Short mmCIF file of C-alpha atoms in Angstrom, two decimals:
data_model
loop_
_atom_site.label_atom_id
_atom_site.label_comp_id
_atom_site.label_asym_id
_atom_site.label_seq_id
_atom_site.Cartn_x
_atom_site.Cartn_y
_atom_site.Cartn_z
CA MET Y 294 -46.58 -57.26 8.37
CA LYS Y 295 -42.57 -61.51 11.51
CA LYS Y 296 -38.67 -59.42 11.16
CA PHE Y 297 -38.12 -55.97 5.87
CA LEU Y 298 -31.68 -50.47 1.93
CA LEU Y 299 -31.64 -49.62 -0.40
CA SER Y 300 -30.11 -46.96 -2.71
CA LEU Y 301 -28.09 -50.04 -3.30
CA LEU Y 302 -27.45 -48.69 -6.39
CA THR Y 303 -24.79 -49.86 -7.11
CA GLY Y 304 -25.83 -53.21 -7.29
CA CYS Y 305 -26.34 -53.16 -11.51
CA LEU Y 306 -23.54 -50.73 -12.06
CA PHE Y 307 -19.67 -51.47 -11.01
CA SER Y 308 -19.48 -55.15 -12.19
CA GLY Y 309 -17.68 -56.73 -14.38
CA ILE Y 310 -17.35 -60.91 -16.09
CA SER Y 311 -14.22 -61.96 -15.72
CA THR Y 312 -12.90 -64.67 -18.44
CA ALA Y 313 -9.67 -66.66 -16.49
CA SER Y 314 -9.90 -69.56 -13.97
CA PRO Y 315 -10.86 -68.38 -10.76
CA PRO Y 316 -9.63 -68.90 -7.65
CA LEU Y 317 -11.46 -71.28 -4.80
CA ILE Y 318 -13.54 -69.40 -2.52
CA ALA Y 319 -13.70 -70.52 1.08
CA GLU Y 320 -16.88 -72.10 2.01
CA TYR Y 321 -17.91 -69.74 4.82
CA LYS Y 322 -18.38 -66.95 2.32
CA LEU Y 323 -20.68 -69.33 0.19
CA GLU Y 324 -22.39 -71.08 3.28
CA THR Y 325 -22.35 -67.20 4.93
CA ALA Y 326 -24.45 -65.75 1.06
CA HIS Y 327 -26.36 -69.06 0.66
CA ARG Y 328 -28.04 -68.84 3.65
CA VAL Y 329 -28.79 -65.56 3.87
CA PHE Y 330 -30.07 -65.17 0.12
CA GLU Y 331 -32.03 -68.21 1.13
CA ARG Y 332 -34.22 -66.62 4.08
CA LEU Y 333 -34.54 -63.12 1.69
CA ILE Y 334 -36.17 -66.06 -0.51
CA LEU Y 335 -37.92 -67.05 1.82
CA ALA Y 336 -39.58 -63.71 3.15
CA ARG Y 337 -40.25 -62.65 -0.65
CA GLY Y 338 -42.04 -66.20 -1.07
CA ASP Y 339 -43.18 -65.32 -4.91
CA PHE Y 340 -42.27 -68.59 -6.15
CA GLY Y 341 -44.32 -67.93 -9.24
CA LEU Y 342 -41.48 -67.15 -10.82
CA PRO Y 343 -37.87 -69.23 -11.49
CA LYS Y 344 -36.42 -70.13 -7.47
CA PRO Y 345 -32.48 -67.07 -8.28
CA LYS Y 346 -29.58 -68.48 -8.28
CA LEU Y 347 -26.47 -66.71 -6.37
CA GLU Y 348 -22.88 -67.05 -7.59
CA LEU Y 349 -20.13 -65.75 -6.12
CA LEU Y 350 -17.21 -64.61 -7.87
CA SER Y 351 -13.51 -63.51 -7.31
CA ASN Y 352 -13.14 -61.07 -9.95
CA PRO Y 353 -12.15 -58.17 -8.09
CA LYS Y 354 -13.55 -56.44 -9.89
CA GLU Y 355 -17.58 -57.74 -9.31
CA LEU Y 356 -19.48 -56.28 -7.08
CA ALA Y 357 -23.51 -57.10 -7.30
CA ARG Y 358 -25.43 -58.24 -10.37
CA PHE Y 359 -28.03 -60.15 -12.14
CA SER Y 360 -28.49 -61.69 -15.38
CA GLY Y 361 -31.15 -63.95 -16.01
CA GLN Y 362 -31.68 -65.72 -13.11
CA THR Y 363 -28.82 -65.57 -10.89
CA VAL Y 364 -27.54 -63.04 -8.81
CA TYR Y 365 -23.70 -62.42 -8.73
CA LEU Y 366 -21.72 -61.05 -5.63
CA GLY Y 367 -18.11 -60.42 -5.62
CA GLU Y 368 -15.61 -62.10 -2.98
CA LYS Y 369 -14.76 -58.19 -2.54
CA ALA Y 370 -18.37 -56.77 -2.37
CA TYR Y 371 -19.30 -59.87 0.64
CA ASP Y 372 -15.30 -58.88 2.72
CA LEU Y 373 -16.26 -55.14 2.64
CA CYS Y 374 -19.87 -56.50 4.13
CA ALA Y 375 -18.46 -58.93 6.13
CA SER Y 376 -15.91 -55.33 7.70
CA PHE Y 377 -19.04 -54.34 9.18
CA GLY Y 378 -18.91 -56.58 12.20
CA ALA Y 379 -22.57 -56.86 14.22
CA ASP Y 380 -24.15 -55.54 11.49
CA SER Y 381 -22.29 -57.82 8.49
CA LEU Y 382 -25.15 -59.52 7.41
CA ASN Y 383 -27.44 -56.67 7.15
CA ALA Y 384 -24.99 -54.91 4.74
CA LEU Y 385 -24.66 -58.70 3.06
CA ALA Y 386 -28.68 -58.04 2.77
CA ALA Y 387 -29.18 -54.80 1.45
CA LEU Y 388 -26.42 -55.99 -1.30
CA LEU Y 389 -28.71 -59.17 -2.50
CA SER Y 390 -32.12 -57.92 -1.52
CA HIS Y 391 -31.59 -55.07 -3.70
CA GLU Y 392 -30.70 -57.09 -7.29
CA LEU Y 393 -33.64 -59.88 -6.20
CA ILE Y 394 -35.86 -56.52 -5.94
CA HIS Y 395 -34.10 -56.61 -9.60
CA TYR Y 396 -35.08 -60.03 -11.00
CA TYR Y 397 -38.48 -59.90 -9.70
CA ALA Y 398 -39.38 -56.55 -10.73
CA GLY Y 399 -38.51 -57.67 -14.33
CA HIS Y 400 -36.43 -55.09 -14.48
CA THR Y 401 -34.38 -55.38 -18.27
CA TRP Y 402 -32.85 -51.92 -18.52
CA GLU Y 403 -29.53 -53.71 -16.94
CA ASP Y 404 -27.97 -54.75 -20.44
CA GLU Y 405 -29.52 -51.02 -22.47
CA PHE Y 406 -27.77 -49.27 -20.05
CA SER Y 407 -24.12 -50.96 -19.90
CA ARG Y 408 -24.47 -50.41 -24.20
CA GLU Y 409 -25.54 -46.10 -23.78
CA PHE Y 410 -23.08 -46.15 -21.28
CA ALA Y 411 -19.75 -47.03 -23.58
CA THR Y 412 -21.21 -44.53 -26.30
CA ALA Y 413 -20.84 -42.05 -23.77
CA ASP Y 414 -23.79 -39.82 -24.37
CA LEU Y 415 -26.21 -41.40 -22.11
CA ARG Y 416 -30.00 -41.40 -23.03
CA GLU Y 417 -31.73 -39.52 -20.86
CA ASP Y 418 -35.02 -42.08 -21.18
CA VAL Y 419 -32.13 -45.29 -20.46
CA LYS Y 420 -31.49 -43.02 -17.17
CA ASP Y 421 -34.54 -42.00 -16.32
CA SER Y 422 -35.76 -45.48 -16.84
CA TRP Y 423 -32.56 -46.15 -14.91
CA LEU Y 424 -33.14 -44.43 -11.64
CA GLU Y 425 -37.05 -45.22 -11.58
CA ASP Y 426 -35.86 -49.24 -10.60
CA GLU Y 427 -32.87 -48.54 -8.89
CA VAL Y 428 -35.32 -46.65 -6.60
CA GLN Y 429 -37.94 -49.50 -6.88
CA ALA Y 430 -35.71 -51.49 -5.45
CA ASP Y 431 -34.58 -49.44 -3.12
CA LEU Y 432 -37.32 -49.87 -1.46
CA TRP Y 433 -39.12 -52.89 -2.24
CA GLY Y 434 -36.11 -54.03 -1.63
CA GLY Y 435 -36.00 -52.86 2.02
CA LEU Y 436 -39.17 -54.20 2.98
CA LEU Y 437 -37.83 -57.40 1.91
CA ALA Y 438 -34.71 -57.32 4.04
CA PHE Y 439 -36.98 -56.25 7.18
CA SER Y 440 -39.87 -58.82 6.95
CA ALA Y 441 -36.38 -61.60 6.47
CA GLY Y 442 -35.23 -59.84 9.88
CA TYR Y 443 -32.57 -57.77 8.80
CA ASN Y 444 -31.89 -53.85 9.59
CA VAL Y 445 -30.89 -52.73 6.89
CA GLN Y 446 -31.92 -49.05 7.29
CA ALA Y 447 -28.96 -47.68 10.05
CA VAL Y 448 -26.01 -49.46 8.00
CA VAL Y 449 -26.27 -48.06 4.31
CA PRO Y 450 -25.39 -44.72 4.89
CA VAL Y 451 -22.14 -45.75 6.23
CA PHE Y 452 -21.77 -48.79 3.83
CA LEU Y 453 -22.51 -46.53 0.17
CA PRO Y 454 -18.64 -44.95 1.20
CA LYS Y 455 -16.83 -47.96 1.89
CA LEU Y 456 -18.15 -49.09 -1.28
CA TYR Y 457 -17.32 -46.51 -3.83
CA GLN Y 458 -13.63 -46.29 -2.31
CA SER Y 459 -13.72 -50.13 -1.96
CA PHE Y 460 -13.84 -50.20 -5.44
CA GLY Y 461 -11.62 -46.98 -6.55
CA LYS Y 462 -14.98 -44.95 -8.07
CA GLU Y 463 -14.94 -41.59 -8.37
CA GLU Y 464 -17.75 -39.82 -6.07
CA ASP Y 465 -18.70 -37.35 -9.02
CA LEU Y 466 -18.51 -40.19 -11.72
CA ALA Y 467 -20.13 -39.30 -15.49
CA GLY Y 468 -22.92 -41.14 -16.21
CA TYR Y 469 -23.77 -41.93 -12.55
CA PRO Y 470 -25.89 -40.16 -9.45
CA HIS Y 471 -23.44 -38.62 -7.55
CA LEU Y 472 -22.43 -40.42 -4.01
CA SER Y 473 -23.94 -37.60 -2.39
CA GLU Y 474 -26.99 -38.12 -4.50
CA ARG Y 475 -27.27 -41.74 -3.70
CA ILE Y 476 -27.16 -41.00 -0.31
CA GLN Y 477 -30.06 -38.44 -0.12
CA LEU Y 478 -31.20 -41.32 -2.48
CA ALA Y 479 -31.32 -43.65 0.17
CA LYS Y 480 -32.56 -42.31 2.81
CA GLN Y 481 -35.33 -41.22 1.44
CA SER Y 482 -35.60 -44.43 -0.08
CA GLY Y 483 -35.17 -45.80 4.01
CA GLU Y 484 -37.70 -41.90 5.47
CA LYS Y 485 -40.56 -44.25 3.31
CA LEU Y 486 -39.65 -47.43 4.11
CA ASP Y 487 -40.04 -46.78 7.51
CA GLU Y 488 -43.75 -45.43 6.44
CA LEU Y 489 -44.57 -48.59 5.54
CA LEU Y 490 -43.65 -50.78 8.49
CA ARG Y 491 -45.18 -48.54 10.82
CA TYR Y 492 -47.84 -48.18 8.64
CA PHE Y 493 -47.39 -52.66 8.94
CA GLU Y 494 -46.93 -52.56 12.42
CA THR Y 495 -50.28 -50.35 13.23
CA ALA Y 496 -52.06 -52.45 11.10
CA ASN Y 497 -51.65 -55.69 13.55
CA TYR Y 498 -51.99 -53.41 16.29
CA LEU Y 499 -55.71 -52.48 14.71
CA VAL Y 500 -56.69 -55.92 14.92
CA ALA Y 501 -55.32 -57.04 17.76
CA ILE Y 502 -58.25 -53.66 19.53
CA GLY Y 503 -60.32 -55.34 17.01
CA MET Y 504 -60.17 -52.34 14.64
CA TYR Y 505 -59.92 -54.86 11.11
CA GLU Y 506 -61.40 -52.34 8.48
CA ASP Y 507 -59.21 -49.44 9.68
CA ALA Y 508 -56.41 -52.46 9.69
CA LEU Y 509 -56.94 -52.62 5.77
CA GLY Y 510 -56.82 -49.35 5.04
CA TYR Y 511 -53.25 -50.18 6.17
CA TYR Y 512 -52.54 -52.65 3.85
CA GLN Y 513 -54.48 -52.16 1.30
CA ALA Y 514 -51.84 -47.93 0.97
CA ILE Y 515 -48.71 -51.01 1.43
CA LEU Y 516 -49.90 -52.85 -1.66
CA LYS Y 517 -49.86 -49.92 -3.79
CA GLU Y 518 -47.40 -48.10 -3.28
CA GLY Y 519 -46.49 -52.33 -5.20
CA TYR Y 520 -44.93 -53.69 -3.10
CA ARG Y 521 -46.00 -57.72 -3.01
CA GLY Y 522 -45.79 -59.69 -0.18
CA ARG Y 523 -47.60 -62.71 1.09
CA GLU Y 524 -47.90 -62.00 4.67
CA MET Y 525 -50.54 -58.53 2.51
CA TYR Y 526 -52.59 -60.49 0.78
CA ASN Y 527 -52.51 -63.25 3.83
CA ASN Y 528 -53.98 -60.01 6.58
CA ILE Y 529 -56.00 -58.63 3.84
CA GLY Y 530 -58.30 -62.47 4.12
CA VAL Y 531 -57.66 -62.36 7.52
CA TYR Y 532 -59.83 -59.00 7.29
CA TYR Y 533 -62.25 -60.87 5.45
CA VAL Y 534 -62.28 -63.64 7.46
CA GLN Y 535 -63.71 -61.35 11.00
CA ALA Y 536 -65.82 -59.51 8.74
CA ALA Y 537 -67.14 -62.76 8.33
CA LEU Y 538 -67.37 -63.85 12.12
CA GLY Y 539 -69.07 -61.14 12.83
CA LEU Y 540 -72.07 -62.19 10.96
CA PHE Y 541 -72.32 -65.26 12.69
CA ARG Y 542 -74.43 -66.10 15.80
CA LYS Y 543 -72.05 -67.87 18.37
CA THR Y 544 -73.71 -70.54 18.91
CA ASP Y 545 -72.74 -70.75 15.72
CA ILE Y 546 -69.35 -71.42 16.07
CA PRO Y 547 -68.58 -71.34 19.86
CA PHE Y 548 -64.31 -72.56 19.19
CA GLY Y 549 -61.49 -70.30 18.71
CA LEU Y 550 -60.04 -71.07 15.30
CA PRO Y 551 -56.37 -70.42 14.55
CA LEU Y 552 -57.26 -67.61 11.97
CA GLU Y 553 -52.52 -66.58 11.03
CA LEU Y 554 -52.70 -63.33 11.72
CA ASP Y 555 -55.39 -63.44 14.40
CA VAL Y 556 -58.34 -65.22 15.79
CA GLN Y 557 -60.29 -63.12 18.66
CA ALA Y 558 -61.11 -65.90 21.08
CA ARG Y 559 -65.33 -66.43 20.80
CA ILE Y 560 -65.08 -68.10 24.19
CA GLY Y 561 -65.75 -65.28 26.62
CA PRO Y 562 -68.46 -63.14 28.03
CA ASN Y 563 -68.29 -60.45 25.63
CA THR Y 564 -68.62 -62.15 22.35
CA LYS Y 565 -72.16 -62.20 21.23
CA GLY Y 566 -72.65 -62.35 17.22
CA ASN Y 567 -74.12 -60.76 15.25
CA THR Y 568 -77.79 -62.75 15.86
CA LEU Y 569 -79.55 -61.48 12.70
CA GLY Y 570 -76.70 -63.70 10.82
CA ASN Y 571 -76.72 -62.37 7.67
CA LYS Y 572 -75.45 -65.28 5.36
CA GLU Y 573 -74.99 -64.12 2.35
CA GLN Y 574 -72.74 -61.20 3.11
CA ARG Y 575 -71.51 -63.36 5.61
CA GLU Y 576 -70.62 -65.86 2.01
CA GLN Y 577 -68.69 -62.83 0.78
CA PHE Y 578 -67.00 -62.32 3.54
CA LEU Y 579 -65.36 -65.17 3.53
CA GLN Y 580 -65.34 -66.43 -0.53
CA GLU Y 581 -63.02 -62.83 -0.10
CA ALA Y 582 -61.24 -63.84 2.06
CA ILE Y 583 -60.24 -67.86 0.44
CA ARG Y 584 -59.58 -64.90 -2.59
CA TYR Y 585 -56.11 -63.71 -0.70
CA PHE Y 586 -55.00 -65.99 0.97
CA GLU Y 587 -54.49 -68.30 -2.52
CA SER Y 588 -53.25 -65.34 -3.72
CA ALA Y 589 -50.94 -65.35 -0.88
CA ARG Y 590 -50.41 -69.97 -1.97
CA SER Y 591 -50.00 -68.58 -5.56
CA MET Y 592 -46.32 -66.67 -4.60
CA ASP Y 593 -45.76 -69.16 -1.79
CA PRO Y 594 -47.41 -73.32 -2.23
CA GLU Y 595 -46.15 -73.70 0.92
CA TYR Y 596 -46.96 -70.98 2.99
CA THR Y 597 -48.39 -72.57 5.72
CA THR Y 598 -49.81 -69.44 7.40
CA ALA Y 599 -52.17 -70.13 4.50
CA LEU Y 600 -53.34 -73.46 4.52
CA ILE Y 601 -54.13 -73.38 8.47
CA ASN Y 602 -56.19 -69.68 7.42
CA LEU Y 603 -58.20 -71.09 4.42
CA GLY Y 604 -58.84 -74.12 6.57
CA CYS Y 605 -60.10 -71.68 8.42
CA ALA Y 606 -62.40 -70.09 5.85
CA HIS Y 607 -63.70 -73.43 5.03
CA ILE Y 608 -64.72 -74.46 8.09
CA LEU Y 609 -66.63 -71.20 7.97
CA LEU Y 610 -68.28 -71.51 5.47
CA GLY Y 611 -69.41 -75.15 5.84
CA VAL Y 612 -71.25 -73.93 9.00
CA SER Y 613 -72.51 -71.15 7.04
CA THR Y 614 -74.28 -73.01 3.95
CA ARG Y 615 -74.43 -76.28 5.68
CA VAL Y 616 -77.91 -74.66 6.71
CA ASP Y 617 -79.41 -75.02 3.73
CA ASP Y 618 -77.17 -77.50 1.21
CA PRO Y 619 -75.69 -79.99 3.75
CA ASP Y 620 -73.66 -81.18 0.59
CA GLN Y 621 -72.57 -77.93 -0.05
CA GLY Y 622 -70.58 -78.31 3.69
CA ASP Y 623 -69.35 -81.58 3.38
CA LEU Y 624 -67.60 -80.16 0.52
CA HIS Y 625 -65.96 -77.20 2.09
CA PHE Y 626 -65.04 -79.08 5.43
CA SER Y 627 -63.99 -81.74 3.42
CA GLN Y 628 -60.97 -78.61 1.52
CA ALA Y 629 -61.07 -77.56 5.01
CA GLN Y 630 -59.14 -80.91 6.05
CA ILE Y 631 -57.36 -81.26 2.81
CA MET Y 632 -55.58 -77.75 4.40
CA ALA Y 633 -55.28 -79.18 7.20
CA LYS Y 634 -53.74 -82.20 5.73
CA LYS Y 635 -51.30 -80.50 3.49
CA ALA Y 636 -50.47 -77.78 6.51
CA GLU Y 637 -48.67 -80.40 8.94
CA ARG Y 638 -46.65 -81.52 5.69
CA GLU Y 639 -45.51 -78.23 5.83
CA THR Y 640 -45.03 -77.35 9.74
CA GLY Y 641 -42.18 -79.23 9.96
CA ASN Y 642 -40.34 -78.09 13.36
CA ARG Y 643 -42.57 -75.23 13.93
CA ARG Y 644 -44.35 -75.13 16.91
CA LYS Y 645 -46.61 -72.78 16.70
CA GLN Y 646 -47.49 -73.77 13.10
CA ASN Y 647 -48.44 -77.21 14.51
CA THR Y 648 -50.42 -76.72 17.69
CA ASP Y 649 -52.27 -74.55 15.32
CA VAL Y 650 -52.76 -76.98 13.12
CA LEU Y 651 -54.02 -79.70 15.60
CA VAL Y 652 -56.33 -77.27 17.25
CA LEU Y 653 -57.89 -76.65 12.72
CA ARG Y 654 -59.05 -80.43 13.24
CA GLY Y 655 -59.63 -80.71 16.09
CA LEU Y 656 -62.52 -77.83 15.61
CA LEU Y 657 -63.21 -80.30 12.04
CA ALA Y 658 -63.90 -82.93 14.62
CA ALA Y 659 -65.67 -81.00 17.05
CA LEU Y 660 -68.09 -79.23 14.32
CA GLN Y 661 -69.30 -82.36 13.00
CA GLU Y 662 -70.55 -83.88 16.19
CA ASP Y 663 -67.00 -85.82 17.11
CA THR Y 664 -66.52 -84.86 20.18
CA PRO Y 665 -63.46 -87.98 21.37
CA SER Y 666 -61.40 -86.92 18.19
CA ALA Y 667 -61.70 -82.96 19.34
CA ARG Y 668 -60.80 -84.12 22.42
CA ARG Y 669 -57.92 -85.56 21.86
CA TYR Y 670 -56.11 -82.89 18.90
CA TRP Y 671 -56.95 -80.44 21.61
CA GLU Y 672 -55.40 -81.94 24.97
CA SER Y 673 -52.41 -83.45 22.29
CA ALA Y 674 -52.49 -79.91 20.94
CA SER Y 675 -52.11 -78.12 24.85
CA SER Y 676 -51.95 -75.41 23.66
CA PRO Y 677 -53.94 -72.37 25.40
CA LEU Y 678 -56.26 -71.83 22.10
CA ALA Y 679 -56.74 -75.80 22.23
CA LEU Y 680 -57.49 -75.81 26.09
CA ALA Y 681 -60.13 -73.44 25.26
CA ASN Y 682 -61.72 -75.04 23.65
CA VAL Y 683 -61.68 -78.30 25.87
CA GLN Y 684 -63.35 -76.08 27.76
CA VAL Y 685 -66.20 -75.27 25.47
CA LEU Y 686 -67.20 -78.59 25.14
CA GLU Y 687 -66.83 -79.48 29.05
CA LYS Y 688 -68.85 -76.75 30.12
CA GLY Y 689 -70.93 -75.44 26.25
CA ALA Y 690 -70.21 -72.17 24.18
CA PHE Y 691 -71.79 -69.28 26.76
CA GLY Y 692 -69.99 -71.26 30.33
CA VAL Y 693 -66.76 -70.36 29.94
CA SER Y 694 -65.49 -67.86 31.74
CA GLY Y 695 -62.66 -65.88 33.55
CA GLU Y 696 -61.59 -63.41 35.56
CA ARG Y 697 -60.74 -59.78 34.54
CA LEU Y 698 -59.22 -57.96 35.95
CA PRO Y 699 -61.71 -53.95 36.08
CA ARG Y 700 -60.91 -50.26 34.78
CA ALA Y 701 -57.96 -49.24 37.67
CA ASN Y 702 -57.41 -45.78 38.75
CA GLU Y 703 -53.88 -45.23 37.42
CA ARG Y 704 -53.06 -45.77 33.89
CA GLU Y 705 -50.70 -48.11 31.81
CA ARG Y 706 -47.30 -45.65 30.82
CA ILE Y 707 -44.44 -46.90 28.50
CA GLU Y 708 -41.32 -44.35 28.77
CA ASP Y 709 -44.12 -42.84 32.25
CA TYR Y 710 -45.75 -40.79 29.30
CA SER Y 711 -49.52 -39.75 29.29
CA LEU Y 712 -51.10 -40.64 26.29
CA ASP Y 713 -53.74 -38.70 28.50
CA LEU Y 714 -51.88 -34.96 28.48
CA PHE Y 715 -50.79 -37.12 23.94
CA LEU Y 716 -54.11 -36.56 22.97
CA ARG Y 717 -55.03 -33.27 24.41
CA GLN Y 718 -52.08 -31.86 22.33
CA PRO Y 719 -50.83 -33.94 19.62
CA LEU Y 720 -47.46 -33.47 17.89
CA PHE Y 721 -45.79 -35.67 15.22
CA ASP Y 722 -41.67 -35.94 13.71
CA THR Y 723 -44.33 -38.14 10.44
CA GLN Y 724 -48.26 -37.99 8.93
CA SER Y 725 -50.04 -39.19 6.27
CA GLY Y 726 -53.13 -38.73 4.65
CA LEU Y 727 -54.15 -41.58 3.61
CA GLU Y 728 -57.98 -43.31 1.68
CA ALA Y 729 -59.55 -46.86 2.98
CA SER Y 730 -62.69 -48.40 1.81
CA PHE Y 731 -63.87 -46.20 4.63
CA GLY Y 732 -63.25 -42.75 3.77
CA LYS Y 733 -60.24 -40.59 3.70
CA PHE Y 734 -57.83 -41.12 7.46
CA GLN Y 735 -54.43 -39.96 9.40
CA TRP Y 736 -51.58 -41.37 10.05
CA GLY Y 737 -49.30 -40.45 12.69
CA LYS Y 738 -46.07 -41.14 14.51
CA CYS Y 739 -44.42 -39.46 17.48
CA ARG Y 740 -41.19 -40.16 19.47
CA ALA Y 741 -38.56 -37.02 19.17
CA LYS Y 742 -41.10 -34.52 19.96
CA ALA Y 743 -42.42 -36.67 23.15
CA SER Y 744 -38.57 -37.32 24.06
CA LEU Y 745 -39.22 -40.63 23.59
CA SER Y 746 -35.92 -42.58 23.41
CA ASN Y 747 -37.69 -46.39 23.73
CA SER Y 748 -41.16 -46.70 22.34
CA ASN Y 749 -42.72 -45.06 19.68
CA ILE Y 750 -46.84 -43.38 19.51
CA TYR Y 751 -48.84 -43.84 16.01
CA LEU Y 752 -52.32 -42.33 15.85
CA HIS Y 753 -54.94 -43.77 13.61
CA SER Y 754 -57.32 -41.55 13.17
CA VAL Y 755 -60.60 -41.53 10.63
CA GLY Y 756 -62.90 -38.81 13.57
CA PRO Y 757 -63.65 -37.56 16.47
CA GLY Y 758 -65.26 -40.81 17.53
CA ARG Y 759 -63.58 -43.14 15.75
CA TYR Y 760 -59.88 -42.85 16.02
CA ALA Y 761 -57.14 -44.91 17.96
CA LEU Y 762 -54.15 -43.52 19.67
CA LEU Y 763 -50.91 -46.59 20.62
CA GLN Y 764 -47.32 -46.85 21.90
CA ALA Y 765 -45.33 -49.32 21.23
CA THR Y 766 -42.35 -50.26 22.84
CA ASP Y 767 -38.76 -50.35 21.24
CA PRO Y 768 -37.47 -54.18 21.61
CA GLY Y 769 -34.65 -53.26 24.05
CA TYR Y 770 -37.17 -51.66 26.03
CA SER Y 771 -36.21 -52.28 30.05
CA GLY Y 772 -39.16 -50.49 31.93
CA SER Y 773 -41.74 -52.85 32.77
CA SER Y 774 -45.90 -52.85 32.41
CA LEU Y 775 -47.83 -51.52 35.56
CA LEU Y 776 -47.89 -54.72 37.30
CA GLY Y 777 -44.65 -55.80 36.90
CA ILE Y 778 -44.33 -57.43 33.03
CA ARG Y 779 -40.91 -56.77 31.24
CA LEU Y 780 -39.26 -58.01 28.46
CA GLY Y 781 -38.78 -61.66 28.63
CA SER Y 782 -41.91 -62.43 30.54
CA LYS Y 783 -43.76 -65.10 30.67
CA ARG Y 784 -47.21 -66.35 29.70
CA GLU Y 785 -48.56 -67.83 32.62
CA ASP Y 786 -46.59 -64.44 34.42
CA VAL Y 787 -49.12 -61.74 32.03
CA ILE Y 788 -52.12 -64.50 32.70
CA SER Y 789 -51.23 -64.22 37.14
CA ALA Y 790 -51.30 -60.63 36.60
CA TYR Y 791 -53.64 -58.98 34.08
CA LYS Y 792 -55.90 -62.42 34.80
CA THR Y 793 -57.72 -63.21 31.47
CA PRO Y 794 -57.37 -61.78 28.17
CA ASP Y 795 -60.60 -60.65 26.44
CA ALA Y 796 -59.18 -61.35 23.11
CA VAL Y 797 -55.69 -63.82 21.49
CA VAL Y 798 -54.78 -62.75 18.80
CA GLN Y 799 -53.56 -65.67 17.33
CA LEU Y 800 -49.87 -64.63 14.61
CA GLY Y 801 -47.59 -67.54 13.12
CA ASN Y 802 -45.23 -66.97 15.20
CA GLY Y 803 -46.57 -65.91 18.51
CA GLU Y 804 -49.40 -64.22 19.87
CA PHE Y 805 -51.29 -61.23 21.12
CA LEU Y 806 -53.00 -61.33 24.41
CA VAL Y 807 -55.32 -58.52 24.66
CA TYR Y 808 -57.44 -56.22 27.39
CA PRO Y 809 -59.05 -53.55 26.71
CA ALA Y 810 -60.09 -52.94 30.40
CA ARG Y 811 -57.02 -51.90 31.68
CA GLU Y 812 -55.69 -50.44 27.33
CA ILE Y 813 -52.62 -52.70 27.65
CA LEU Y 814 -51.80 -55.78 24.53
CA PHE Y 815 -48.80 -57.92 25.21
CA ARG Y 816 -47.21 -59.87 22.24
CA LEU Y 817 -45.19 -63.00 22.75
CA ASP Y 818 -43.22 -65.30 20.89
CA GLU Y 819 -43.78 -68.48 20.21
CA GLN Y 820 -41.32 -69.74 23.19
CA GLN Y 821 -44.52 -67.91 25.15
CA GLN Y 822 -42.14 -64.42 26.27
CA VAL Y 823 -42.83 -61.69 25.89
CA THR Y 824 -41.52 -59.48 23.09
CA GLY Y 825 -43.13 -56.19 23.35
CA TRP Y 826 -46.74 -54.95 24.85
CA CYS Y 827 -48.50 -51.58 23.44
CA VAL Y 828 -51.21 -49.37 25.63
CA PHE Y 829 -53.64 -47.63 23.05
CA ARG Y 830 -56.50 -45.26 23.20
CA ALA Y 831 -59.19 -46.82 21.11
CA VAL Y 832 -62.86 -44.93 20.25
CA LYS Y 833 -64.58 -47.21 17.91
CA PRO Y 834 -67.76 -46.40 15.63
#
């Protein structure tokens, strides 16, 4: 959902404003705080509001708070975060993300709470409103920090007591929750956050193995919790594009699309498409996809992933509509060209997205029968997807194939754990019942009960005839796959060992290589190195 705690109830509580001329704050502190702050704002991606500002204050009573459009951070609070060493940026992100959520969520209780507290008789309705906002800021702040690449779950239970101690606060302070309550709220928020993050991870793997509608249920579940993020809108849009793709004939669109979150490579022999070509339904799906991509862009007009995906959606609409209305088809192709040019301006030095823009430009050229330009764009991109499209030009849509490994008697394992034995008697540390457009479904996570230390097991189940069991490696996993792939292995190593993948799923910062026959998929980063893999068992409707 990469890279998103929490009960930083202290965020707006222990603050003061100094009227004296403050001493200068060291430049490196200002730079570090602003770097974390900007990274959190970028991850939030909500540019419909004025961009918030950050100000560091030297007043020793100042912790962290927001007022108007500004988040204030005390230098003493910064120094406390710095004392956490390797977790210093995580602690700083915890403070800042909590305050940013207060700003983005429009919480306005601070002034009223401060006035009420001064009277010594705190109104219960004010206190309840304050607590509700704090819990919301904990949860959403955790998601925000995670999406920005910070891991703050583990640091908070240790951070809060030191915060109290550093600012001379008693554990049982009149008008405030007891420290133990705050830590318990932090734990609860952390557990809920972890669950939502696991939903996001599960959904992404479901997309990779082609269970798009099932993945949609998890994205919607996260949105129902109130988290508003550009990646959620983008990924729901991807679902609708994938749904539309299933209603095209393969001859309509024989090339691979640079769709981010994903694109199933439609150049293999197993991807036949729908011969009926339900035109009205697919166009409805594509219009819905555009609506979600535009929602993502409304949060961040420079969100390159949504721009590329909008280009893909307009291309497909152009292919669909030009049959009956060539002018309408040309209009959508023009819109796709506009999106490609905008994305090209915004990609900067992000190599993966730069190549995806070139693939998009080549796709437009190919569909408008400008084969020389298409070849030039794709050869310039030189990505696996682009070169596969060149092969389509040379050999035709149905002539592209590659060597694929058959099923093997020995099945892939992570941490030498058998998913097949787990299926006979599944035991979970966490379980949830959820509901989506296709009906009710169950989600479960297992780690401790299976004595796993470097992986997690997820079960998505609609019923006996529709489920997926997934086991994914942790970032520090030191083992190897059955054919010798490890974290850090190169893309060519994977292809050499496992041959041509049945599906390639495009990510904004990498890709999935999917091997259904071996029931394994690998995640690669922008440098085309393996960052993890997932072993799965799936039964689809």
